[in-house]
Amino acid sequence: MLERFLTDLLFSGAATAGFGLLFHAPKRTLLPGAAIGGLSGVTPLLFLILGTALRCLFPIEFLHFTNVVGLEGLVAGLLGEWTAIRMKMPSTVFTTMGIIATLPGFGLYNTMLLLIEGSYREAALIGASTM
């Protein structure tokens, strides 16, 4: 489980840093933005571990996918705002970079591809399961 946590943290952070480079974020924001993206990317795994360990505090209904996605956004937003204050930068830079790791890219890509190919029924099924 630790190996998966570290792998997700690393890849989420790398994807976030790549997004920052692609959209010309200031160079000094790349490392903090990558850290925020990495932490928001591993939030579901972290809550799965915490929910399993602390079932008395987190009822299983609380760990529903929708709640965990909301917590991902909360982690990205709070860390982004805090980092923006510390670095005296606009918070949009950090919160946007932090939320990128939470997007379901592969599912959205397949949905768009199927829509372009005209397979609307399959696109609707994959799109609904992605969201």
PDB file of N, CA and C in Angstrom, residues 34-69:
ATOM      1  N   ALA A  34       3.354  21.211  -7.871  1.00  0.00           N
ATOM      2  CA  ALA A  34       3.460  19.764  -8.022  1.00  0.00           C
ATOM      3  C   ALA A  34       3.175  19.059  -6.697  1.00  0.00           C
ATOM      4  N   ALA A  35       3.631  19.639  -5.599  1.00  0.00           N
ATOM      5  CA  ALA A  35       3.355  19.045  -4.284  1.00  0.00           C
ATOM      6  C   ALA A  35       1.856  19.076  -3.976  1.00  0.00           C
ATOM      7  N   ILE A  36       1.205  20.190  -4.295  1.00  0.00           N
ATOM      8  CA  ILE A  36      -0.237  20.294  -4.062  1.00  0.00           C
ATOM      9  C   ILE A  36      -0.980  19.296  -4.939  1.00  0.00           C
ATOM     10  N   GLY A  37      -0.590  19.200  -6.212  1.00  0.00           N
ATOM     11  CA  GLY A  37      -1.227  18.242  -7.109  1.00  0.00           C
ATOM     12  C   GLY A  37      -1.009  16.811  -6.666  1.00  0.00           C
ATOM     13  N   GLY A  38       0.198  16.513  -6.184  1.00  0.00           N
ATOM     14  CA  GLY A  38       0.478  15.168  -5.694  1.00  0.00           C
ATOM     15  C   GLY A  38      -0.364  14.819  -4.482  1.00  0.00           C
ATOM     16  N   LEU A  39      -0.468  15.762  -3.555  1.00  0.00           N
ATOM     17  CA  LEU A  39      -1.255  15.502  -2.343  1.00  0.00           C
ATOM     18  C   LEU A  39      -2.747  15.396  -2.635  1.00  0.00           C
ATOM     19  N   SER A  40      -3.244  16.235  -3.542  1.00  0.00           N
ATOM     20  CA  SER A  40      -4.673  16.107  -3.872  1.00  0.00           C
ATOM     21  C   SER A  40      -4.927  14.849  -4.697  1.00  0.00           C
ATOM     22  N   GLY A  41      -3.926  14.392  -5.435  1.00  0.00           N
ATOM     23  CA  GLY A  41      -4.083  13.165  -6.208  1.00  0.00           C
ATOM     24  C   GLY A  41      -4.128  11.905  -5.359  1.00  0.00           C
ATOM     25  N   VAL A  42      -3.475  11.928  -4.206  1.00  0.00           N
ATOM     26  CA  VAL A  42      -3.487  10.744  -3.334  1.00  0.00           C
ATOM     27  C   VAL A  42      -4.539  10.836  -2.228  1.00  0.00           C
ATOM     28  N   THR A  43      -5.317  11.893  -2.238  1.00  0.00           N
ATOM     29  CA  THR A  43      -6.355  12.046  -1.210  1.00  0.00           C
ATOM     30  C   THR A  43      -7.330  10.874  -1.164  1.00  0.00           C
ATOM     31  N   PRO A  44      -7.831  10.366  -2.317  1.00  0.00           N
ATOM     32  CA  PRO A  44      -8.746   9.215  -2.219  1.00  0.00           C
ATOM     33  C   PRO A  44      -8.090   7.995  -1.586  1.00  0.00           C
ATOM     34  N   LEU A  45      -6.847   7.729  -1.936  1.00  0.00           N
ATOM     35  CA  LEU A  45      -6.147   6.588  -1.350  1.00  0.00           C
ATOM     36  C   LEU A  45      -5.925   6.801   0.148  1.00  0.00           C
ATOM     37  N   LEU A  46      -5.599   8.017   0.519  1.00  0.00           N
ATOM     38  CA  LEU A  46      -5.390   8.337   1.929  1.00  0.00           C
ATOM     39  C   LEU A  46      -6.673   8.142   2.735  1.00  0.00           C
ATOM     40  N   PHE A  47      -7.794   8.580   2.190  1.00  0.00           N
ATOM     41  CA  PHE A  47      -9.052   8.402   2.905  1.00  0.00           C
ATOM     42  C   PHE A  47      -9.519   6.962   2.901  1.00  0.00           C
ATOM     43  N   LEU A  48      -9.139   6.201   1.894  1.00  0.00           N
ATOM     44  CA  LEU A  48      -9.434   4.770   1.908  1.00  0.00           C
ATOM     45  C   LEU A  48      -8.669   4.099   3.044  1.00  0.00           C
ATOM     46  N   ILE A  49      -7.399   4.446   3.201  1.00  0.00           N
ATOM     47  CA  ILE A  49      -6.582   3.889   4.280  1.00  0.00           C
ATOM     48  C   ILE A  49      -7.118   4.333   5.638  1.00  0.00           C
ATOM     49  N   LEU A  50      -7.402   5.641   5.765  1.00  0.00           N
ATOM     50  CA  LEU A  50      -7.922   6.151   7.035  1.00  0.00           C
ATOM     51  C   LEU A  50      -9.294   5.569   7.357  1.00  0.00           C
ATOM     52  N   GLY A  51     -10.134   5.457   6.336  1.00  0.00           N
ATOM     53  CA  GLY A  51     -11.471   4.912   6.557  1.00  0.00           C
ATOM     54  C   GLY A  51     -11.440   3.467   6.982  1.00  0.00           C
ATOM     55  N   THR A  52     -10.484   2.712   6.458  1.00  0.00           N
ATOM     56  CA  THR A  52     -10.350   1.319   6.845  1.00  0.00           C
ATOM     57  C   THR A  52      -9.816   1.211   8.268  1.00  0.00           C
ATOM     58  N   ALA A  53      -8.870   2.071   8.608  1.00  0.00           N
ATOM     59  CA  ALA A  53      -8.256   2.011   9.933  1.00  0.00           C
ATOM     60  C   ALA A  53      -9.161   2.592  11.021  1.00  0.00           C
ATOM     61  N   LEU A  54      -9.940   3.608  10.674  1.00  0.00           N
ATOM     62  CA  LEU A  54     -10.735   4.316  11.675  1.00  0.00           C
ATOM     63  C   LEU A  54     -12.225   4.243  11.354  1.00  0.00           C
ATOM     64  N   ARG A  55     -12.753   3.048  11.238  1.00  0.00           N
ATOM     65  CA  ARG A  55     -14.162   2.893  10.867  1.00  0.00           C
ATOM     66  C   ARG A  55     -15.109   3.546  11.869  1.00  0.00           C
ATOM     67  N   CYS A  56     -14.701   3.680  13.111  1.00  0.00           N
ATOM     68  CA  CYS A  56     -15.583   4.290  14.093  1.00  0.00           C
ATOM     69  C   CYS A  56     -15.736   5.794  13.837  1.00  0.00           C
ATOM     70  N   LEU A  57     -14.718   6.449  13.256  1.00  0.00           N
ATOM     71  CA  LEU A  57     -14.803   7.880  12.974  1.00  0.00           C
ATOM     72  C   LEU A  57     -15.403   8.178  11.605  1.00  0.00           C
ATOM     73  N   PHE A  58     -15.114   7.330  10.630  1.00  0.00           N
ATOM     74  CA  PHE A  58     -15.611   7.539   9.274  1.00  0.00           C
ATOM     75  C   PHE A  58     -16.593   6.428   8.920  1.00  0.00           C
ATOM     76  N   PRO A  59     -17.895   6.706   9.016  1.00  0.00           N
ATOM     77  CA  PRO A  59     -18.837   5.685   8.567  1.00  0.00           C
ATOM     78  C   PRO A  59     -18.613   5.398   7.087  1.00  0.00           C
ATOM     79  N   ILE A  60     -18.899   4.218   6.659  1.00  0.00           N
ATOM     80  CA  ILE A  60     -18.619   3.805   5.287  1.00  0.00           C
ATOM     81  C   ILE A  60     -19.384   4.685   4.289  1.00  0.00           C
ATOM     82  N   GLU A  61     -20.562   5.228   4.681  1.00  0.00           N
ATOM     83  CA  GLU A  61     -21.313   6.109   3.787  1.00  0.00           C
ATOM     84  C   GLU A  61     -20.542   7.400   3.536  1.00  0.00           C
ATOM     85  N   PHE A  62     -19.749   7.836   4.488  1.00  0.00           N
ATOM     86  CA  PHE A  62     -18.978   9.064   4.336  1.00  0.00           C
ATOM     87  C   PHE A  62     -17.912   8.917   3.262  1.00  0.00           C
ATOM     88  N   LEU A  63     -17.412   7.698   3.070  1.00  0.00           N
ATOM     89  CA  LEU A  63     -16.344   7.472   2.112  1.00  0.00           C
ATOM     90  C   LEU A  63     -16.871   7.171   0.710  1.00  0.00           C
ATOM     91  N   HIS A  64     -18.069   7.609   0.412  1.00  0.00           N
ATOM     92  CA  HIS A  64     -18.613   7.455  -0.929  1.00  0.00           C
ATOM     93  C   HIS A  64     -17.761   8.273  -1.900  1.00  0.00           C
ATOM     94  N   PHE A  65     -17.715   7.847  -3.153  1.00  0.00           N
ATOM     95  CA  PHE A  65     -16.867   8.474  -4.165  1.00  0.00           C
ATOM     96  C   PHE A  65     -17.105   9.979  -4.271  1.00  0.00           C
ATOM     97  N   THR A  66     -18.361  10.403  -4.206  1.00  0.00           N
ATOM     98  CA  THR A  66     -18.674  11.828  -4.335  1.00  0.00           C
ATOM     99  C   THR A  66     -18.059  12.626  -3.194  1.00  0.00           C
ATOM    100  N   ASN A  67     -18.111  12.113  -1.989  1.00  0.00           N
ATOM    101  CA  ASN A  67     -17.515  12.813  -0.852  1.00  0.00           C
ATOM    102  C   ASN A  67     -16.005  12.887  -0.973  1.00  0.00           C
ATOM    103  N   VAL A  68     -15.394  11.811  -1.440  1.00  0.00           N
ATOM    104  CA  VAL A  68     -13.933  11.800  -1.566  1.00  0.00           C
ATOM    105  C   VAL A  68     -13.483  12.781  -2.640  1.00  0.00           C
ATOM    106  N   VAL A  69     -14.237  12.890  -3.734  1.00  0.00           N
ATOM    107  CA  VAL A  69     -13.901  13.865  -4.772  1.00  0.00           C
ATOM    108  C   VAL A  69     -14.038  15.277  -4.214  1.00  0.00           C
TER     109      VAL A  69
END
